Short mmCIF file of N, CA and C in Angstrom, two decimals:
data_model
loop_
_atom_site.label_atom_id
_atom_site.label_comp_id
_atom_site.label_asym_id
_atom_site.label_seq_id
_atom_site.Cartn_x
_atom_site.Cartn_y
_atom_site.Cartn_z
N UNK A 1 -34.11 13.18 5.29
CA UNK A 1 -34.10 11.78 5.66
C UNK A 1 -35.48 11.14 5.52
N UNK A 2 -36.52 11.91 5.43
CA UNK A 2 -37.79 11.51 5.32
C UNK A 2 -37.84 10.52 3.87
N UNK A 3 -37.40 11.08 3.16
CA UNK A 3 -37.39 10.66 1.63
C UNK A 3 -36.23 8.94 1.35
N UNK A 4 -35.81 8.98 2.27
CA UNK A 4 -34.65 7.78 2.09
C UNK A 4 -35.64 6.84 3.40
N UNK A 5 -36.35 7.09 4.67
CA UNK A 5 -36.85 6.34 5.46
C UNK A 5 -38.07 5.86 4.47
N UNK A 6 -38.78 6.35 3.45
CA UNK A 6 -40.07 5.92 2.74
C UNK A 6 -39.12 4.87 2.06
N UNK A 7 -38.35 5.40 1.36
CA UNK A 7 -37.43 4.71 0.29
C UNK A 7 -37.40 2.78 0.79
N UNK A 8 -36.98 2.89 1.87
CA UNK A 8 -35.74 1.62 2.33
C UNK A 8 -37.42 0.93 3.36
N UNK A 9 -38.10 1.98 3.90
CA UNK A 9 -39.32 1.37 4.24
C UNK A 9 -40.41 -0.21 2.65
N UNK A 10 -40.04 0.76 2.02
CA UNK A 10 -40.50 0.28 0.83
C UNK A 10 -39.90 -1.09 0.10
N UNK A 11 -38.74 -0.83 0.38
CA UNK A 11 -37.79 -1.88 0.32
C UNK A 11 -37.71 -2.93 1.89
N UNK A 12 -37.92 -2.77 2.72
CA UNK A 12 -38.20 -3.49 3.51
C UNK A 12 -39.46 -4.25 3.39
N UNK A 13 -40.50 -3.32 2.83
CA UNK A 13 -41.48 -4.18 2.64
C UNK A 13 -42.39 -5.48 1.58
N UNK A 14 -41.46 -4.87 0.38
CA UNK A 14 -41.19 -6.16 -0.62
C UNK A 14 -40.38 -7.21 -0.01
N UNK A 15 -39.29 -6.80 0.71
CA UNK A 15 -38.46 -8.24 0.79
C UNK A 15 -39.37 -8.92 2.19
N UNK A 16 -40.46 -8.62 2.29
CA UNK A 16 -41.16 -9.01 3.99
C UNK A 16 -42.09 -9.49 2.78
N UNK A 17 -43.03 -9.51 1.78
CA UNK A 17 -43.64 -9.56 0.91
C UNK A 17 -43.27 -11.09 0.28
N UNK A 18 -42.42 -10.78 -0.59
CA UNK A 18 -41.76 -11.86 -0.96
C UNK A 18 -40.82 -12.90 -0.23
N UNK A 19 -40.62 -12.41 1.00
CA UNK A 19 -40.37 -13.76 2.29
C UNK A 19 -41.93 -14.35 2.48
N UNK A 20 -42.63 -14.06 2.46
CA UNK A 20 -43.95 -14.53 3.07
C UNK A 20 -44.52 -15.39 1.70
N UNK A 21 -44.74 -14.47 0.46
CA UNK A 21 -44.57 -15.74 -0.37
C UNK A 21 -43.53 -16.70 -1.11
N UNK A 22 -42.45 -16.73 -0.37
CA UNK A 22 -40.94 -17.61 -0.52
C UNK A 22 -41.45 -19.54 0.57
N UNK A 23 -41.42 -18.33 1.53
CA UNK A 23 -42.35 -19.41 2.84
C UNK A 23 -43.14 -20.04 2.30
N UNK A 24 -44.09 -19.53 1.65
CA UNK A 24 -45.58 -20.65 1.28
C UNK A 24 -45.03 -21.45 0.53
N UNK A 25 -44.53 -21.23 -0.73
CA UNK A 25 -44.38 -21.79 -2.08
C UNK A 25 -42.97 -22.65 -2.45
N UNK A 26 -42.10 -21.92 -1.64
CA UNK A 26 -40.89 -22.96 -2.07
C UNK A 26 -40.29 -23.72 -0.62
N UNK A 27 -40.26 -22.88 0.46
CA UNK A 27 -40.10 -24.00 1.88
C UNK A 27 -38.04 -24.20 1.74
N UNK A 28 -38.04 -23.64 1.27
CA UNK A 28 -36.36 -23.34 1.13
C UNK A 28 -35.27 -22.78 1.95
N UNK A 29 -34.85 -23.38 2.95
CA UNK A 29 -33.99 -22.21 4.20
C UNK A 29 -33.20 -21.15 3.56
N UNK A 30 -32.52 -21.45 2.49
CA UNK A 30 -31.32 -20.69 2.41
C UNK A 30 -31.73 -19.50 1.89
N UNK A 31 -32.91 -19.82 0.84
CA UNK A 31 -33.47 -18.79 0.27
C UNK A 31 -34.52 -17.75 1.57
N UNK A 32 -34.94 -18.47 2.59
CA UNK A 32 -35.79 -18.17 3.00
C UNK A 32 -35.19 -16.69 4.23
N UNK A 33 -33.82 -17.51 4.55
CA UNK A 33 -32.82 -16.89 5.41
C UNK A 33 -32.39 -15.58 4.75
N UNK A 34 -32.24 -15.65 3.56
CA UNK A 34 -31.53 -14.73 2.66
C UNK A 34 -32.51 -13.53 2.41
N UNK A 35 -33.64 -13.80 2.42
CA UNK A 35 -34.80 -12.81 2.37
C UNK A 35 -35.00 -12.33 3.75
N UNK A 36 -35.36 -12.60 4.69
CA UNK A 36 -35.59 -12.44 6.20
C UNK A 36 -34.16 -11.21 6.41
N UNK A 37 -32.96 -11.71 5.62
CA UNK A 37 -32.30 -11.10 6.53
C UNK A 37 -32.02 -9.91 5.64
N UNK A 38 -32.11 -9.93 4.14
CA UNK A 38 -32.38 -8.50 3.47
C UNK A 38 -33.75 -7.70 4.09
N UNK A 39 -34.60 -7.93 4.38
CA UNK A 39 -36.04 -7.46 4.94
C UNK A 39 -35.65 -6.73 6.26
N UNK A 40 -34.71 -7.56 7.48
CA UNK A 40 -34.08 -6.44 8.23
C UNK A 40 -33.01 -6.07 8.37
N UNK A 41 -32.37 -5.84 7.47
CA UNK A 41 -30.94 -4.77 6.72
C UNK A 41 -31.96 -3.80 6.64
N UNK A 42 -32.97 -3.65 5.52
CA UNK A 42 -33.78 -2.50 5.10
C UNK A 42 -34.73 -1.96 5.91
N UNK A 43 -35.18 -2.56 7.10
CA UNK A 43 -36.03 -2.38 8.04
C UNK A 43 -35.08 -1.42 9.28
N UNK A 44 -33.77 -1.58 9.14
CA UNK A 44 -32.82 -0.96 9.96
C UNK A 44 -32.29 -0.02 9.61
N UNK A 45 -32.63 0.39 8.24
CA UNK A 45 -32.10 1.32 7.67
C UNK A 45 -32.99 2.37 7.83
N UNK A 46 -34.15 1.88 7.14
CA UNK A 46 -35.83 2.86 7.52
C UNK A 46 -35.81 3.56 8.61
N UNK A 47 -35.86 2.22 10.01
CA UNK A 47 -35.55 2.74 11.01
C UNK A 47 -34.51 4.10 11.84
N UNK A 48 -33.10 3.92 11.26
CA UNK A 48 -32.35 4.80 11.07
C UNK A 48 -32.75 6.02 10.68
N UNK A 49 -33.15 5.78 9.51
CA UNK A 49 -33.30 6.89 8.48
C UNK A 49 -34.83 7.91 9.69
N UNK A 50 -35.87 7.22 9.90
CA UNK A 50 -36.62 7.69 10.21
C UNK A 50 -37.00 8.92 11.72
N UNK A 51 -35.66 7.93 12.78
CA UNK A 51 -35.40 8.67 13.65
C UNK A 51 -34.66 9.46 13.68
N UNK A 52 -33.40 9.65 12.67
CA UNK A 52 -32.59 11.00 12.52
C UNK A 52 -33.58 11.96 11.96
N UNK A 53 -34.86 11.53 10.95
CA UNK A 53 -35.57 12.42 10.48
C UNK A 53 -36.25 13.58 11.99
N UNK A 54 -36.89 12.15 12.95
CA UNK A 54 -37.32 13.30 13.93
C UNK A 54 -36.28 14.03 14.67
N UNK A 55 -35.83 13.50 14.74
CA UNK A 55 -34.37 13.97 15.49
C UNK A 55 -34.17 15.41 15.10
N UNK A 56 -33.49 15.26 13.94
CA UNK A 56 -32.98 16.63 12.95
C UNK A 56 -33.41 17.36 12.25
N UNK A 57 -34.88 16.95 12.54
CA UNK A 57 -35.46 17.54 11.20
C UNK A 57 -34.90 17.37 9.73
N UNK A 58 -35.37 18.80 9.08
CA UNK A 58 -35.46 18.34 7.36
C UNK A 58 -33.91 19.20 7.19
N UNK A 59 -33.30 18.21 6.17
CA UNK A 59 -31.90 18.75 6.18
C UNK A 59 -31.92 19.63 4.60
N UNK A 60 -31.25 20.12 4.49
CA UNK A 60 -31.19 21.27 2.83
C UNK A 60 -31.98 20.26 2.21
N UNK A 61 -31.19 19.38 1.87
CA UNK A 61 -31.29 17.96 0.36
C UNK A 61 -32.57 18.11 0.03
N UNK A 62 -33.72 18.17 1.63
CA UNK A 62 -34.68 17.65 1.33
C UNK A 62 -36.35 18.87 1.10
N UNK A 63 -35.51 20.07 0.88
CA UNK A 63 -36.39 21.20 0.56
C UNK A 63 -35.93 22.02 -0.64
N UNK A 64 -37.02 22.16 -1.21
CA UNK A 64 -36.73 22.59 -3.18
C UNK A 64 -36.28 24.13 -2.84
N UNK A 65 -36.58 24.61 -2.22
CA UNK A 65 -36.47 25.69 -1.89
C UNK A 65 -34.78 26.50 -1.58
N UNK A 66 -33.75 25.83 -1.04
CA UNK A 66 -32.76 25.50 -0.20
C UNK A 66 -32.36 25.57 -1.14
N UNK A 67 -30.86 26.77 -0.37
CA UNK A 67 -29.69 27.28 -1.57
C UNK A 67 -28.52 26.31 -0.92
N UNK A 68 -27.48 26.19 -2.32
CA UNK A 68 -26.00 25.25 -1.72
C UNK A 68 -25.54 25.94 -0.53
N UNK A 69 -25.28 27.54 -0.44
CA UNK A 69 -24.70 27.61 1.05
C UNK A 69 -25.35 27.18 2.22
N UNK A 70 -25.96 26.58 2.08
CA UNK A 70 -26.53 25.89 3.74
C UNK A 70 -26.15 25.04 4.08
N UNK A 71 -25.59 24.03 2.99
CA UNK A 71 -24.98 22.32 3.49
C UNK A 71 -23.30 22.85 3.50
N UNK A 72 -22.99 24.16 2.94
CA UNK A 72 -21.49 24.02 2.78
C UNK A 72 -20.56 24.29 3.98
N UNK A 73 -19.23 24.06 4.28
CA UNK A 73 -18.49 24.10 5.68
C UNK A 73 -17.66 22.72 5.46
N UNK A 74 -17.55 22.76 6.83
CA UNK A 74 -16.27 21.84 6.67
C UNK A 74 -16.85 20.30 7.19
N UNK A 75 -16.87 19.60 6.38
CA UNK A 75 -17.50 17.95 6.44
C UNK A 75 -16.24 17.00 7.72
N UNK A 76 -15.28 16.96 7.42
CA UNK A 76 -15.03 15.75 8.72
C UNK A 76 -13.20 16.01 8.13
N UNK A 77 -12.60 15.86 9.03
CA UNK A 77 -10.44 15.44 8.74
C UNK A 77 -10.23 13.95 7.89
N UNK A 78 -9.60 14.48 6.91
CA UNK A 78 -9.58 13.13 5.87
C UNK A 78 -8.14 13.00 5.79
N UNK A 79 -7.55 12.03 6.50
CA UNK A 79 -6.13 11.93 6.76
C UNK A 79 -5.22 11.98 5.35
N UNK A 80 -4.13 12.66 5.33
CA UNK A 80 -3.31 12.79 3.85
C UNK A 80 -2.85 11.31 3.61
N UNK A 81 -2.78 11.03 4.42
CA UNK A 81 -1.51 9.57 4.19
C UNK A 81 -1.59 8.66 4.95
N UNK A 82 -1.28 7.10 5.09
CA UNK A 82 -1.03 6.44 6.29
C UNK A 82 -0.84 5.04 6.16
N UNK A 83 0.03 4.90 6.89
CA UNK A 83 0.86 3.09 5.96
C UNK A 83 -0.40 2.02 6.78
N UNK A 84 -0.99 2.14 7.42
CA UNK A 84 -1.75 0.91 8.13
C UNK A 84 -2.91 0.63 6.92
N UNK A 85 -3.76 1.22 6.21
CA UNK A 85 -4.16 0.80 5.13
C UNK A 85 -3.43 -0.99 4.87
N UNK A 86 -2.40 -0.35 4.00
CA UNK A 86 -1.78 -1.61 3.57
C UNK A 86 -1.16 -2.97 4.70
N UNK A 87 -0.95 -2.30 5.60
CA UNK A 87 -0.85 -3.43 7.03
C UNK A 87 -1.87 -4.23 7.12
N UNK A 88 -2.82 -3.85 7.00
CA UNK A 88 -4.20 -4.20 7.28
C UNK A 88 -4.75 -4.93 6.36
N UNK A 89 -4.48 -4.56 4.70
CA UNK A 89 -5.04 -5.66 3.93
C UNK A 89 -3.54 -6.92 3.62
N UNK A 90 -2.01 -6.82 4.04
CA UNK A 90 -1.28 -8.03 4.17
C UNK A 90 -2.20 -8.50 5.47
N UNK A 91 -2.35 -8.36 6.14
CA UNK A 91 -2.82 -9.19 7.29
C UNK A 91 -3.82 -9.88 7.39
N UNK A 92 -5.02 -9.28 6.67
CA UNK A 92 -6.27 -10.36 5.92
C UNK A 92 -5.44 -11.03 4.71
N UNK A 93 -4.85 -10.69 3.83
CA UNK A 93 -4.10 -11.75 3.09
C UNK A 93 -3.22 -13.04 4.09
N UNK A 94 -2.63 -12.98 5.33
CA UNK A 94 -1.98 -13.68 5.63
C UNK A 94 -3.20 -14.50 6.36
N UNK A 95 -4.30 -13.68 6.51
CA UNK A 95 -5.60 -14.55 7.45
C UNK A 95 -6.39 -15.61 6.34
N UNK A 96 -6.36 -15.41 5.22
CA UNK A 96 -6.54 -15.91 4.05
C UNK A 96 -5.69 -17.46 3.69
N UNK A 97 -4.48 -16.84 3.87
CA UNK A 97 -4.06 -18.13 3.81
C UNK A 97 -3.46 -18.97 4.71
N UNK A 98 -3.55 -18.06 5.81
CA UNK A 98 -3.55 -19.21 7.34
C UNK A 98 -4.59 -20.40 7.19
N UNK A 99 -5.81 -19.96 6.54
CA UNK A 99 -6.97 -20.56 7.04
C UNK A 99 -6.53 -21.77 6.01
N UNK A 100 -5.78 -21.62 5.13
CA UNK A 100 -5.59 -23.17 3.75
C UNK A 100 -4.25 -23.81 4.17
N UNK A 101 -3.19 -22.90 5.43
CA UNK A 101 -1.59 -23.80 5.98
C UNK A 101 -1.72 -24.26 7.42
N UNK A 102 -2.45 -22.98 7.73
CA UNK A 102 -2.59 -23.91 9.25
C UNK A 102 -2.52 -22.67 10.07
N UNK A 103 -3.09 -23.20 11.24
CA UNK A 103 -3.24 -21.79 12.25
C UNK A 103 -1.91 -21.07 12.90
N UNK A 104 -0.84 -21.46 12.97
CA UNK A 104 0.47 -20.32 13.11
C UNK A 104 0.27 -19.55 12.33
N UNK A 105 -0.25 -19.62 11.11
CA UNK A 105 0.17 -18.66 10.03
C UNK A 105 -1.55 -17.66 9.79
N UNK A 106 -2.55 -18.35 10.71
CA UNK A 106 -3.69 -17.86 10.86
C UNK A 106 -3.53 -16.51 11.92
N UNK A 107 -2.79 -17.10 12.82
CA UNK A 107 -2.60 -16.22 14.26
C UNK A 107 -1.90 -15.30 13.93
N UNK A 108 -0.57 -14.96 13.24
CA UNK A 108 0.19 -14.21 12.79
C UNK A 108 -0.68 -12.97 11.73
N UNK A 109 -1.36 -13.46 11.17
CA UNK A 109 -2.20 -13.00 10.14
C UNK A 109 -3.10 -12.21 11.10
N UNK A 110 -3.76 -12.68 12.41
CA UNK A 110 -4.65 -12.22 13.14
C UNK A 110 -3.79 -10.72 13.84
N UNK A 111 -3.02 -11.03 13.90
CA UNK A 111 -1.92 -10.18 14.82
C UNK A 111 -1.81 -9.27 14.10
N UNK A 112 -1.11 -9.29 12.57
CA UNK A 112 -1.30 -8.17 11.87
C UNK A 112 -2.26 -7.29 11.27
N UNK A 113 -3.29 -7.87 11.02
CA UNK A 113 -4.52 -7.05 11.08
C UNK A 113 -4.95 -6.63 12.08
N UNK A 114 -5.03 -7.00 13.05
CA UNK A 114 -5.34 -6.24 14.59
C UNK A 114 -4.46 -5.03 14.49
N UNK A 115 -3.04 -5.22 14.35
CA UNK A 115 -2.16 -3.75 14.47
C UNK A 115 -2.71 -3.08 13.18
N UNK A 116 -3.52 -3.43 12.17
CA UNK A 116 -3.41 -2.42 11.49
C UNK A 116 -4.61 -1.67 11.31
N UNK A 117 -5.38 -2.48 11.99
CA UNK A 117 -7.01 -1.74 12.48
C UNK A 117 -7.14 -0.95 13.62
N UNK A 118 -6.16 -1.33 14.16
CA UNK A 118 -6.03 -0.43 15.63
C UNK A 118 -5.24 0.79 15.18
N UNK A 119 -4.41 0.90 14.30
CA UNK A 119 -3.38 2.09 13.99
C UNK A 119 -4.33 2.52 13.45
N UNK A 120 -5.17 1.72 12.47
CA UNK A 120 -6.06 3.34 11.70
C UNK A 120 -7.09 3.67 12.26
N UNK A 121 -7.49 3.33 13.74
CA UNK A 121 -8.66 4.05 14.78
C UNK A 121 -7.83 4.96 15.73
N UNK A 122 -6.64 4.60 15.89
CA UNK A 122 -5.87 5.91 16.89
C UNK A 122 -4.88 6.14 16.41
N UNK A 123 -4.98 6.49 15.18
CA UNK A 123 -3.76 7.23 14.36
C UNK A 123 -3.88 8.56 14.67
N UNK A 124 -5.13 9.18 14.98
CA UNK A 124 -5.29 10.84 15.28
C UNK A 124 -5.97 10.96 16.49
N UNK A 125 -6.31 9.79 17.44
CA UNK A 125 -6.98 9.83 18.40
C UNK A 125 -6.79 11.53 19.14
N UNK A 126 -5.30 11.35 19.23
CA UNK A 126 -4.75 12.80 19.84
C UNK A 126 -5.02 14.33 19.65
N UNK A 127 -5.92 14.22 17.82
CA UNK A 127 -6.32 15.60 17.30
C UNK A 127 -7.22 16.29 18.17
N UNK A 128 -7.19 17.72 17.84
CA UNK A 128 -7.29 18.42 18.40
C UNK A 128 -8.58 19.42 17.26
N UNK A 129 -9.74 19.17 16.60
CA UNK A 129 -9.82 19.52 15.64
C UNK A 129 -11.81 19.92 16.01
#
């Protein structure tokens, strides 16, 4: 993680760079907003990146040395199947075009994406794994 906190540090610090000369020279909100707020996306990432570094120390990735069996095992339950996916994107489609017929058809739209974001956070709540 050391290597991705320099990374996004670096990148935080051009877009802090070029906000500062955005500010002087052009005086532009939208542009000015748009930089500020890429500068801390990447400043949050650094951040991130930097405290899992102390945290966890150095993980395989980041030593030349380090054979593949050290990162290998079992990564996370990747569900086979599951209909709320598609619940979930009709329901931003119906939120889509609530917002151009009118809000019954906004609310309905809200309703179904709620059930289908909620089914795919406690679809396995119950595992046992």
């Amino acid at each position: 993680m050391k290597s991705e906190a320099y990374l996004f540090a670096g990148v935080a610090a051009f877009f802090l760079v070029t906000d500062a000369a955005y500010i002087w020279f052009a005086r532009e909100p939208a542009g000015i907003a748009a930089l500020t707020v890429s500068f801390g996306m990447a400043a949050v990432i650094a951040f991130f990146c930097t405290v899992n570094y102390r945290r966890k120390g150095e993980r395989p990735e980041d030593r030349p040395d380090s054979e593949i069996r050290e990162r290998s095992g079992p990564l996370d339950f990747f569900p086979p199947h599951s209909g709320y996916p598609p619940v979930t994107g009709f329901g931003v489609a119906l939120l889509a075009v609530g917002v151009v017929y009118g809000l019954w058809l906004f609310l309905i739209g809200f309703g179904v994406t709620m059930a289908g974001v909620l089914g795919m956070v406690f679809q396995f709540a119950g595992r046992d794994d």
